[in-house]
Short mmCIF file of C-alpha atoms in Angstrom, two decimals:
data_model
loop_
_atom_site.label_atom_id
_atom_site.label_comp_id
_atom_site.label_asym_id
_atom_site.label_seq_id
_atom_site.Cartn_x
_atom_site.Cartn_y
_atom_site.Cartn_z
CA MET A 1 -172.69 97.21 -249.49
CA THR A 2 -170.91 100.02 -247.04
CA ARG A 3 -169.12 98.25 -244.15
CA ARG A 4 -169.33 100.17 -241.41
CA THR A 5 -166.55 101.66 -239.42
CA GLU A 6 -166.48 102.06 -236.06
CA TRP A 7 -164.00 104.07 -233.69
CA PRO A 8 -161.80 102.20 -231.65
CA ASP A 9 -163.55 103.26 -228.36
CA GLY A 10 -166.77 104.51 -230.06
CA PRO A 11 -170.08 102.86 -229.76
CA GLY A 12 -171.03 99.74 -230.59
CA ARG A 13 -167.43 98.35 -229.14
CA PRO A 14 -167.38 96.41 -225.86
CA GLU A 15 -166.39 98.31 -223.22
CA ARG A 16 -162.79 97.07 -222.31
CA PRO A 17 -161.79 96.03 -218.40
CA ASP A 18 -159.86 98.74 -216.31
CA ARG A 19 -155.85 98.28 -217.30
CA PRO A 20 -153.60 97.87 -214.08
CA ASP A 21 -151.55 100.60 -213.36
CA SER A 22 -148.30 99.34 -214.13
CA GLY A 23 -148.12 95.57 -213.81
CA VAL A 24 -146.84 96.46 -210.40
CA PRO A 25 -148.19 96.42 -206.90
CA SER A 26 -148.05 99.76 -204.55
CA LEU A 27 -146.02 98.95 -201.78
CA SER A 28 -148.24 99.18 -198.59
CA ARG A 29 -146.91 101.77 -195.74
CA ALA A 30 -145.57 98.72 -193.60
CA GLU A 31 -143.41 97.58 -196.72
CA GLN A 32 -142.15 101.07 -197.23
CA GLY A 33 -140.30 101.09 -194.48
CA PRO A 34 -140.71 103.05 -190.74
CA PRO A 35 -140.39 106.42 -191.03
CA PRO A 36 -137.15 108.16 -190.73
CA GLY A 37 -135.98 108.82 -186.76
CA PRO A 38 -135.31 112.31 -185.10
CA GLU A 39 -131.42 112.04 -186.10
CA GLU A 40 -131.85 110.81 -189.78
CA GLN A 41 -134.68 114.00 -189.97
CA ALA A 42 -132.18 116.40 -188.48
CA ARG A 43 -129.30 115.45 -190.79
CA ALA A 44 -131.58 115.99 -193.72
CA ILE A 45 -132.30 119.50 -192.60
CA CYS A 46 -128.47 120.48 -191.93
CA LEU A 47 -127.55 119.47 -195.11
CA ARG A 48 -130.17 121.07 -196.77
CA LEU A 49 -129.72 124.28 -194.96
CA LEU A 50 -125.85 124.24 -195.34
CA THR A 51 -126.24 123.76 -198.63
CA GLY A 52 -124.58 126.87 -200.60
CA THR A 53 -124.76 128.56 -197.31
CA PRO A 54 -122.37 128.20 -194.12
CA ARG A 55 -124.42 128.71 -190.76
CA THR A 56 -123.37 128.77 -187.55
CA ARG A 57 -123.80 125.80 -185.07
CA LYS A 58 -126.41 128.07 -182.91
CA GLN A 59 -128.41 128.67 -186.31
CA LEU A 60 -128.81 125.27 -187.09
CA ALA A 61 -129.89 124.44 -183.87
CA ASP A 62 -132.41 126.80 -183.66
CA ALA A 63 -133.69 125.65 -187.01
CA LEU A 64 -133.71 122.04 -185.84
CA ARG A 65 -136.00 123.16 -182.41
CA THR A 66 -138.36 125.29 -184.77
CA ARG A 67 -138.63 121.99 -186.84
CA GLY A 68 -139.52 119.95 -183.83
CA ILE A 69 -136.13 117.73 -183.50
CA PRO A 70 -135.28 116.70 -179.86
CA ASP A 71 -132.90 118.10 -178.39
CA ASP A 72 -130.61 114.94 -177.76
CA ALA A 73 -130.70 114.27 -181.16
CA ALA A 74 -129.79 117.68 -182.66
CA GLN A 75 -126.97 117.59 -180.64
CA GLU A 76 -125.75 114.55 -181.66
CA VAL A 77 -125.99 115.23 -185.44
CA LEU A 78 -124.39 118.83 -184.75
CA SER A 79 -121.63 117.39 -182.82
CA ARG A 80 -121.32 114.88 -185.71
CA PHE A 81 -120.64 117.88 -188.29
CA GLU A 82 -118.30 119.88 -186.47
CA ASP A 83 -116.27 116.91 -185.94
CA VAL A 84 -116.27 116.24 -189.98
CA GLY A 85 -115.82 120.26 -190.35
CA LEU A 86 -119.58 120.88 -192.07
CA ILE A 87 -119.57 123.09 -188.98
CA ASP A 88 -117.03 126.01 -188.19
CA ASP A 89 -118.10 128.79 -186.60
CA ALA A 90 -114.19 130.33 -186.48
CA ALA A 91 -114.29 129.59 -189.84
CA PHE A 92 -117.37 130.82 -190.55
CA ALA A 93 -116.35 134.17 -188.33
CA GLU A 94 -113.42 134.38 -190.08
CA ALA A 95 -115.15 134.93 -193.52
CA TRP A 96 -118.24 137.01 -192.49
CA VAL A 97 -115.44 139.84 -191.46
CA GLU A 98 -113.86 139.77 -194.50
CA SER A 99 -116.86 139.83 -196.67
CA ARG A 100 -118.59 142.33 -194.43
CA HIS A 101 -115.96 144.48 -194.22
CA HIS A 102 -114.58 144.54 -197.43
CA GLY A 103 -118.24 144.60 -199.23
CA ARG A 104 -120.12 146.69 -196.56
CA GLY A 105 -117.61 148.92 -194.79
CA LEU A 106 -118.70 147.32 -191.40
CA ALA A 107 -116.28 148.21 -188.27
CA ARG A 108 -115.32 145.83 -185.35
CA ARG A 109 -117.66 146.79 -183.47
CA ALA A 110 -120.62 146.39 -185.77
CA LEU A 111 -119.07 142.76 -186.99
CA ALA A 112 -118.82 141.50 -183.47
CA ARG A 113 -122.56 142.34 -182.93
CA GLU A 114 -124.18 140.81 -185.89
CA LEU A 115 -121.61 137.40 -184.71
CA ARG A 116 -122.95 137.17 -181.35
CA THR A 117 -126.32 137.38 -183.22
CA LYS A 118 -125.65 134.29 -185.05
CA GLY A 119 -124.18 132.77 -181.99
CA VAL A 120 -120.75 132.32 -182.46
CA ASP A 121 -118.25 131.99 -179.02
CA SER A 122 -116.91 135.30 -178.00
CA THR A 123 -113.39 134.16 -178.04
CA LEU A 124 -114.10 133.34 -181.93
CA ILE A 125 -115.16 136.74 -182.38
CA ASP A 126 -112.36 137.84 -180.94
CA ASP A 127 -109.94 136.11 -182.93
CA ALA A 128 -111.87 136.76 -186.07
CA VAL A 129 -112.40 141.00 -185.85
CA GLY A 130 -108.46 140.78 -184.77
CA GLN A 131 -108.21 140.28 -188.73
CA LEU A 132 -108.43 144.09 -188.86
CA ASP A 133 -106.21 146.75 -187.23
CA ALA A 134 -107.17 150.08 -185.95
CA ASP A 135 -105.36 151.33 -189.16
CA GLN A 136 -107.43 149.39 -191.53
CA GLU A 137 -110.58 150.26 -189.88
CA GLU A 138 -109.81 153.86 -189.85
CA GLN A 139 -108.68 153.75 -193.90
CA THR A 140 -112.30 151.96 -194.62
CA ALA A 141 -113.85 154.73 -193.07
CA ARG A 142 -111.92 157.03 -195.15
CA GLU A 143 -112.94 155.70 -198.18
CA LEU A 144 -116.65 155.61 -197.35
CA VAL A 145 -116.68 159.38 -196.49
CA GLU A 146 -114.80 160.16 -199.92
CA ARG A 147 -117.54 157.93 -201.50
CA LYS A 148 -120.48 159.82 -199.52
CA LEU A 149 -119.26 163.29 -199.57
CA ARG A 150 -120.25 164.45 -203.02
CA ALA A 151 -123.45 163.57 -202.06
CA THR A 152 -123.79 165.60 -199.53
CA ARG A 153 -122.46 169.45 -201.34
CA GLY A 154 -124.57 171.84 -201.24
CA LEU A 155 -125.64 170.94 -197.59
CA ASP A 156 -124.88 173.47 -194.89
CA ARG A 157 -121.56 172.42 -192.84
CA GLU A 158 -122.88 171.20 -189.91
CA LYS A 159 -125.58 169.22 -191.86
CA ARG A 160 -123.03 167.67 -193.73
CA ILE A 161 -121.21 166.46 -190.63
CA ARG A 162 -124.08 164.77 -189.13
CA ARG A 163 -124.74 163.03 -192.31
CA LEU A 164 -121.22 161.93 -192.54
CA ALA A 165 -120.65 160.84 -189.19
CA GLY A 166 -123.98 159.19 -188.92
CA MET A 167 -123.19 156.81 -191.59
CA LEU A 168 -120.12 155.80 -190.18
CA ALA A 169 -122.00 155.34 -186.61
CA ARG A 170 -124.49 152.87 -188.36
CA LYS A 171 -121.65 151.15 -189.55
CA GLY A 172 -119.78 150.75 -185.88
CA TYR A 173 -117.77 153.44 -185.97
CA SER A 174 -116.43 154.98 -182.87
CA GLU A 175 -117.94 158.79 -182.66
CA GLY A 176 -114.35 159.84 -182.36
CA LEU A 177 -112.89 158.00 -185.41
CA ALA A 178 -115.84 159.05 -187.51
CA LEU A 179 -115.80 162.82 -186.63
CA ARG A 180 -111.93 162.84 -187.08
CA VAL A 181 -112.32 161.03 -190.66
CA VAL A 182 -114.94 163.59 -191.41
CA ARG A 183 -113.17 166.50 -190.56
CA ARG A 184 -109.89 165.76 -192.53
CA ALA A 185 -112.50 164.91 -195.52
CA LEU A 186 -113.72 168.29 -195.32
CA GLU A 187 -109.95 169.74 -194.86
CA GLU A 188 -109.34 168.25 -197.72
CA GLU A 189 -111.85 169.49 -199.66
CA GLY A 190 -111.03 173.20 -198.90
CA GLU A 191 -112.88 173.84 -195.55
CA ASP A 192 -111.64 176.82 -192.96
CA PRO A 193 -110.25 174.13 -190.13
CA GLU A 194 -111.57 176.92 -187.58
CA LEU A 195 -115.17 176.92 -188.72
CA LEU A 196 -115.12 172.70 -188.43
CA GLU A 197 -113.34 173.27 -184.89
CA TYR A 198 -116.20 175.19 -184.23
CA HIS A 199 -118.83 172.78 -185.31
CA LEU A 200 -116.26 169.69 -184.15
CA PRO A 201 -115.01 171.45 -180.27
CA ASP A 202 -114.43 167.95 -178.54
CA LEU A 203 -111.69 166.89 -181.56
#
């Protein structure tokens, strides 16, 4: 006689009682402890935002305000972060000037404008942009024009001047410096100085 074989969970097997999840009862909300206070939340937010990306005190303060952290708790945490060097607006400004000038060719005026939007104190901005002297700024402007010069060949003289000077103006260079650098570049390329003088009468 053939003995009937039943699958472990198949028909004919008595139902098993539900197994406990892990043998360890879950903690109730009270046993898990009180929710984090505003200062603890502020610390966690700041640390997360500072991971890999330096930020100014104002940027962090704005972020905490957006997340509903009370101002007194936010200021306490931000001051503590400044004391231990996690927030350093002076170092931020210096690094910003170094990176944006050499990476994007921005002039002092544009750099100062960017730092103001990030809430850096005007004294710190002056110190940071003071790293760049007039000679260095003009040299960077020349390099920018040299890189752009080839792309403007074939355009008429006035349009070339406008396009090259406009590129420098968008990067924060003064009109006088921009036009002087553009005229010099075009003269070195072979443009007639007298014709350039006609288009740039005030230089």
